[in-house]
XYZ file of C-alpha atoms in Angstrom:
447
model
C 59.113 -11.446 81.079
C 56.371 -13.896 80.065
C 54.820 -15.716 83.071
C 51.614 -16.882 81.369
C 52.921 -20.315 80.351
C 54.352 -20.887 83.824
C 51.100 -19.899 85.569
C 49.059 -22.029 83.171
C 51.246 -25.107 83.779
C 51.169 -24.607 87.539
C 47.382 -24.145 87.520
C 46.973 -27.265 85.352
C 49.113 -29.342 87.757
C 47.084 -28.151 90.724
C 43.826 -29.120 88.965
C 45.216 -32.551 88.087
C 46.416 -33.083 91.678
C 42.993 -32.066 93.026
C 41.276 -34.419 90.547
C 43.655 -37.241 91.464
C 43.052 -36.729 95.193
C 39.284 -36.721 94.642
C 39.645 -39.926 92.583
C 41.759 -41.511 95.360
C 39.108 -40.664 97.960
C 36.431 -42.145 95.725
C 38.246 -45.508 95.167
C 39.088 -45.741 98.867
C 35.432 -45.116 99.689
C 34.298 -47.787 97.178
C 36.952 -50.185 98.505
C 38.780 -50.757 95.214
C 42.229 -51.704 96.373
C 43.853 -52.070 92.945
C 42.699 -48.627 91.819
C 43.667 -47.200 95.179
C 47.289 -48.318 94.740
C 47.523 -47.012 91.156
C 45.950 -43.621 91.934
C 48.139 -43.278 95.062
C 51.226 -43.746 92.885
C 49.858 -41.158 90.397
C 49.185 -38.647 93.201
C 52.698 -39.191 94.607
C 54.196 -38.658 91.105
C 52.140 -35.513 90.612
C 53.410 -34.097 93.922
C 57.010 -34.913 92.996
C 56.562 -33.402 89.512
C 54.971 -30.198 90.883
C 57.710 -29.892 93.513
C 60.386 -30.226 90.817
C 58.512 -27.770 88.629
C 58.516 -25.146 91.402
C 62.013 -25.971 92.630
C 63.602 -25.250 89.212
C 62.689 -21.606 89.445
C 63.803 -21.219 93.044
C 67.115 -22.930 92.329
C 67.688 -20.577 89.360
C 66.858 -17.533 91.510
C 69.046 -18.829 94.350
C 71.983 -19.171 91.922
C 71.430 -15.634 90.692
C 71.128 -14.173 94.217
C 74.301 -15.959 95.270
C 76.115 -14.455 92.255
C 74.797 -11.015 93.253
C 75.901 -11.594 96.852
C 79.479 -12.225 95.739
C 79.246 -9.605 92.962
C 79.913 -12.210 90.305
C 78.239 -10.548 87.353
C 80.293 -12.486 84.839
C 78.099 -15.580 85.167
C 76.046 -16.404 82.088
C 72.775 -18.363 82.275
C 71.880 -20.622 79.290
C 68.997 -19.159 77.323
C 68.799 -21.886 74.661
C 67.886 -24.958 76.691
C 65.467 -26.028 79.411
C 61.788 -25.210 79.827
C 60.535 -22.093 78.174
C 59.645 -20.343 81.442
C 63.180 -21.012 82.811
C 64.696 -19.640 79.597
C 62.685 -16.437 80.099
C 64.040 -16.234 83.660
C 67.622 -16.780 82.488
C 67.195 -14.056 79.850
C 66.151 -11.649 82.592
C 69.122 -12.584 84.760
C 71.513 -12.110 81.849
C 70.026 -8.689 81.071
C 70.539 -7.627 84.696
C 74.132 -8.891 84.662
C 74.828 -7.127 81.378
C 73.402 -3.816 82.663
C 75.346 -4.002 85.932
C 78.573 -4.802 84.054
C 78.024 -1.770 81.803
C 77.380 0.466 84.832
C 80.490 -0.883 86.575
C 82.534 -0.328 83.436
C 81.303 3.278 83.148
C 81.951 3.919 86.845
C 85.427 2.438 86.553
C 86.192 4.626 83.532
C 84.932 7.725 85.356
C 86.971 6.811 88.434
C 90.142 6.363 86.390
C 89.425 9.600 84.518
C 88.863 11.541 87.752
C 91.906 9.956 89.375
C 94.137 10.957 86.454
C 92.831 14.528 86.593
C 93.471 14.783 90.348
C 96.944 13.333 89.882
C 97.786 15.918 87.207
C 96.736 19.042 89.106
C 99.295 20.904 91.215
C 96.866 21.071 94.135
C 97.435 18.588 96.965
C 94.413 16.466 97.909
C 94.053 13.824 100.614
C 91.097 11.973 102.163
C 91.529 9.833 105.277
C 89.503 8.035 107.937
C 89.103 10.328 110.952
C 89.102 7.464 113.458
C 91.815 5.163 112.138
C 93.869 7.694 110.158
C 94.017 5.353 107.155
C 94.413 7.232 103.877
C 91.496 6.681 101.530
C 93.089 8.541 98.624
C 95.917 10.990 98.078
C 97.620 12.462 95.018
C 101.340 12.985 94.456
C 101.044 16.774 94.698
C 100.098 16.505 98.374
C 103.387 14.805 99.230
C 105.364 17.097 96.928
C 104.030 20.277 98.539
C 104.687 19.037 102.096
C 107.982 17.365 101.084
C 106.972 13.955 102.488
C 107.031 10.471 100.916
C 103.916 8.454 100.158
C 102.188 7.128 103.280
C 99.200 4.915 104.125
C 98.322 6.416 107.510
C 98.546 10.005 108.739
C 100.321 8.800 111.931
C 103.382 8.575 109.708
C 103.429 12.406 109.571
C 102.679 12.698 113.291
C 105.726 10.639 114.255
C 108.127 12.565 111.976
C 106.741 16.115 111.780
C 104.419 16.751 114.736
C 104.123 20.509 114.104
C 103.202 19.955 110.480
C 100.734 17.253 111.559
C 98.986 19.595 113.993
C 98.794 22.390 111.416
C 97.528 20.264 108.523
C 95.570 17.392 110.088
C 94.524 18.477 113.580
C 93.499 22.064 112.881
C 90.182 22.594 111.104
C 90.008 25.086 108.235
C 86.335 25.360 107.342
C 87.042 28.379 105.144
C 90.060 28.639 102.788
C 92.930 29.894 104.916
C 96.400 31.122 104.004
C 99.074 29.785 106.363
C 102.860 29.455 106.432
C 104.484 26.090 107.097
C 108.149 25.328 107.799
C 109.716 22.574 105.723
C 113.302 21.325 105.858
C 114.971 24.085 103.870
C 112.347 26.784 103.548
C 109.084 28.258 104.729
C 106.274 28.282 102.210
C 102.808 29.806 102.162
C 99.907 27.503 101.350
C 96.164 27.885 100.904
C 94.342 25.175 102.865
C 90.729 24.139 103.319
C 89.077 20.967 104.578
C 85.717 19.305 105.041
C 84.345 16.244 106.797
C 82.040 13.766 105.069
C 80.306 10.550 106.046
C 80.375 7.241 104.158
C 78.001 4.782 105.862
C 79.270 4.594 109.487
C 82.755 5.992 108.776
C 83.716 9.661 108.932
C 86.369 10.968 106.533
C 88.230 14.251 106.270
C 89.129 15.791 102.919
C 92.021 18.287 102.889
C 93.007 20.461 99.916
C 96.261 22.450 99.906
C 97.926 24.680 97.317
C 101.375 26.232 97.283
C 100.658 29.905 96.611
C 104.204 31.220 97.054
C 105.084 30.882 93.364
C 101.702 32.269 92.313
C 102.038 35.287 94.607
C 105.571 36.027 93.397
C 104.550 35.717 89.769
C 101.430 37.848 90.235
C 103.408 40.505 92.101
C 105.955 40.709 89.296
C 103.213 40.826 86.656
C 101.347 43.494 88.629
C 104.388 45.739 88.687
C 104.857 45.325 84.943
C 101.184 46.036 84.311
C 101.260 49.040 86.630
C 104.184 50.601 84.781
C 102.531 49.899 81.428
C 99.200 51.293 82.628
C 100.591 54.500 84.060
C 102.646 55.104 80.901
C 99.596 54.488 78.703
C 97.271 56.728 80.715
C 99.794 59.551 81.053
C 100.455 59.459 77.300
C 96.720 59.730 76.655
C 96.758 63.151 78.317
C 100.273 64.267 77.384
C 99.684 63.813 73.635
C 96.811 66.353 73.293
C 98.613 68.738 75.697
C 101.727 68.554 73.529
C 99.652 69.088 70.379
C 97.926 72.131 71.874
C 101.207 73.559 73.150
C 102.728 73.057 69.699
C 99.810 74.941 68.110
C 100.225 77.837 70.554
C 103.987 77.903 69.974
C 103.490 78.071 66.203
C 101.024 80.954 66.581
C 103.454 82.813 68.842
C 106.294 82.224 66.404
C 104.221 83.756 63.586
C 103.442 86.791 65.768
C 107.112 87.196 66.717
C 108.246 87.019 63.105
C 105.590 89.397 61.808
C 103.936 91.252 64.725
C 102.300 93.911 62.579
C 100.707 91.589 60.036
C 99.571 89.048 62.670
C 98.382 90.588 65.938
C 98.645 88.452 69.085
C 95.294 86.947 70.155
C 95.707 87.155 73.928
C 92.303 85.588 74.568
C 93.158 82.483 72.511
C 96.572 82.287 74.142
C 95.090 82.581 77.613
C 92.409 80.003 76.814
C 94.977 77.514 75.502
C 97.277 77.947 78.492
C 94.316 77.590 80.841
C 93.295 74.364 79.091
C 96.827 72.962 79.415
C 96.906 73.956 83.092
C 93.515 72.329 83.818
C 94.441 69.154 81.997
C 97.823 68.978 83.752
C 96.098 69.321 87.099
C 93.640 66.651 86.053
C 96.512 64.366 85.031
C 98.213 64.821 88.382
C 94.997 64.084 90.206
C 94.398 61.064 87.994
C 97.816 59.647 88.907
C 97.046 60.088 92.603
C 93.553 58.675 92.223
C 94.731 55.647 90.247
C 97.287 54.868 92.931
C 94.569 54.597 95.529
C 91.492 54.041 93.384
C 90.460 50.923 95.279
C 90.484 52.967 98.521
C 88.598 56.008 97.227
C 85.369 56.537 99.128
C 84.771 60.190 98.348
C 84.995 62.178 95.155
C 85.527 65.849 94.669
C 81.989 66.330 93.423
C 80.936 69.632 91.951
C 77.889 70.694 90.025
C 79.225 71.251 86.528
C 77.558 72.158 83.247
C 78.187 69.428 80.717
C 78.703 71.977 77.954
C 81.689 73.364 79.915
C 83.211 69.893 80.153
C 82.670 69.397 76.407
C 84.272 72.781 75.639
C 87.371 71.882 77.683
C 87.785 68.538 75.935
C 87.046 70.023 72.534
C 89.695 72.700 72.970
C 92.157 70.137 74.260
C 91.686 67.371 71.702
C 90.229 68.882 68.532
C 93.579 70.066 67.042
C 95.241 66.642 67.321
C 92.142 64.755 66.133
C 91.477 66.987 63.128
C 95.164 66.697 62.221
C 94.374 63.022 61.611
C 91.562 64.041 59.239
C 88.888 62.856 61.666
C 85.748 64.950 62.135
C 84.664 65.305 65.770
C 81.539 67.100 66.996
C 80.078 67.823 70.449
C 76.325 68.143 71.007
C 74.309 68.970 74.142
C 70.509 68.944 74.077
C 70.412 71.787 76.612
C 73.099 74.157 77.805
C 71.542 73.959 81.270
C 72.280 70.245 81.550
C 74.265 69.783 84.773
C 75.877 66.924 86.677
C 77.413 66.367 90.091
C 80.758 64.937 89.066
C 84.465 64.884 89.670
C 85.349 66.885 86.568
C 88.940 65.689 86.243
C 87.987 61.992 86.420
C 85.051 62.261 84.007
C 87.273 64.177 81.593
C 89.745 61.284 81.815
C 86.937 58.839 80.967
C 85.867 60.867 77.940
C 89.459 61.270 76.755
C 89.924 57.492 76.904
C 86.714 56.831 74.991
C 87.491 59.481 72.349
C 91.007 58.135 71.822
C 89.602 54.630 71.432
C 87.171 56.008 68.849
C 90.054 57.718 67.026
C 91.906 54.410 66.922
C 88.795 52.628 65.565
C 88.292 55.269 62.806
C 91.849 55.871 61.659
C 91.671 53.712 58.524
C 88.283 54.972 57.291
C 87.767 57.261 54.321
C 85.264 59.502 56.135
C 85.837 58.993 59.871
C 83.435 60.670 62.276
C 83.189 60.901 66.057
C 80.256 62.431 67.872
C 80.022 63.197 71.590
C 76.488 63.905 72.831
C 74.755 64.602 76.123
C 71.031 64.270 76.798
C 68.492 63.390 79.469
C 66.126 60.451 79.065
C 62.584 60.048 80.343
C 63.866 58.548 83.607
C 65.834 61.770 84.133
C 69.133 59.939 83.706
C 71.783 62.035 82.011
C 73.532 60.073 79.271
C 76.791 61.047 77.619
C 77.554 59.105 74.455
C 80.732 58.718 72.415
C 79.723 57.516 68.943
C 82.030 56.508 66.105
C 81.640 54.914 62.678
C 84.807 52.863 63.062
C 85.675 49.193 62.852
C 83.518 48.119 65.787
C 84.317 45.483 68.409
C 84.199 41.748 67.555
C 81.500 39.819 69.424
C 83.973 37.317 70.862
C 85.809 40.020 72.840
C 82.954 42.456 73.498
C 82.079 40.943 76.874
C 85.711 41.135 78.047
C 86.592 44.729 77.206
C 85.995 45.939 80.786
C 88.089 43.150 82.328
C 91.282 44.639 83.845
C 94.360 44.144 81.652
C 92.360 42.569 78.831
C 93.300 44.178 75.511
C 93.065 43.381 71.825
C 95.700 45.966 70.925
C 99.344 45.087 70.573
C 100.364 48.254 72.445
C 97.388 48.583 74.803
C 97.557 48.199 78.563
C 94.089 46.727 79.029
C 93.252 49.168 81.826
C 91.627 52.135 80.072
C 88.069 50.813 79.848
C 88.384 49.032 83.181
C 89.371 52.309 84.785
C 86.486 54.088 83.026
C 84.097 51.541 84.519
C 85.552 52.006 88.007
C 85.271 55.791 87.771
C 81.635 55.470 86.676
C 80.950 53.107 89.581
C 82.450 55.690 91.952
C 79.919 58.152 90.503
C 77.162 55.540 91.037
C 76.682 55.387 87.294
C 77.388 52.781 84.662
C 79.003 52.461 81.268
C 77.249 50.625 78.439
C 78.615 49.622 75.063
C 76.837 48.730 71.833
C 78.983 47.776 68.881
C 78.554 46.229 65.453
C 81.689 44.998 63.781
C 82.364 47.031 60.659
C 79.774 49.710 61.508
C 80.957 51.392 64.700
C 80.502 51.626 68.457
C 78.485 53.631 70.972
C 79.779 54.017 74.538
C 77.176 55.454 76.901
C 77.896 56.953 80.327
C 74.690 56.779 82.326
C 74.458 58.988 85.427
């Protein structure tokens, strides 16, 4: 704001008053009565004029401060009339009023927006004065959950439902707590938490409650459905290659039975196939038991196993069914001496899951290929990789593939990769995925 003109005018008036006073002293000293009277009148006028000049600003500021005191920001000061310095002052006042009105308007909009959100949620919220019990704010969900009408003071609840009052308002729940409360016709379970906050000299308590009965019932029902789907999916993953291998052995036996002389019975192959079926069946049974209590497993049946032996078991189990789908699968180990402390049955289940996922990703390709490799890096970590040249995983779902029950397949359970991750965590390892849509995926098991 421009104060130069105001300061100049004030300074000029002071100089004129000083000059007039000096002139008055001079005429009094020289005993000129007529001049004395005239100059006295001029000095008096100058004082009155200077007083009015100063008073205008103070009156304008007093009006503005009074408007601020009563929060009357709608007042408008005239900017087109009066002295220039006063017009500058009025412009400043109007700018302040305009800014405060904009801030109030924004705050009001945010308050209404927040209030509407809190009214729409199914979580009960109430804030009240700890000393007086007066309700500062409450949403409809709070009354609906507790089956009480709208009230202005919490003493209303105390007089009608003292037990509910003690549980909700008198007991402190610093951490979220699950409690059961008895209403008129039923007992419900709620999640409750509260906090105390200070506004100037008043203390308020904020209480948040949520009816979790419906959520628990729904989640329990969904969990049972998911569990059945998961177990069916995982069992089928192992049953399918077992069935395929058994079918191959049965066909070979049938050929031998029909023409024993032309086709001698390969007892070693038969024994190897039966042994593979037996091992995989035992692994499947153990998997079912492990899955049932996976969250409680603290110890694994760890054995030092050569990785090439694990690869040979899986190759013998899965190669017939995979090659029947015209998919080429290869197993590579950088050293036959490569060993791991692992629970063989669980790691086999992980590899079976990953290989079946790779089969699914490659099934529409002209030249589908799957490669399973094992190597040791410079940090002496052993890494088993399942590599395919399939369709790849879209970026928008890549970060969710290990989330339990998340699936992009119409018939998938959403547990396979999640279970693989849990098994790797039990082995103190990790599973890493790199995928490019349209080019393929690489799943790495790092031990």
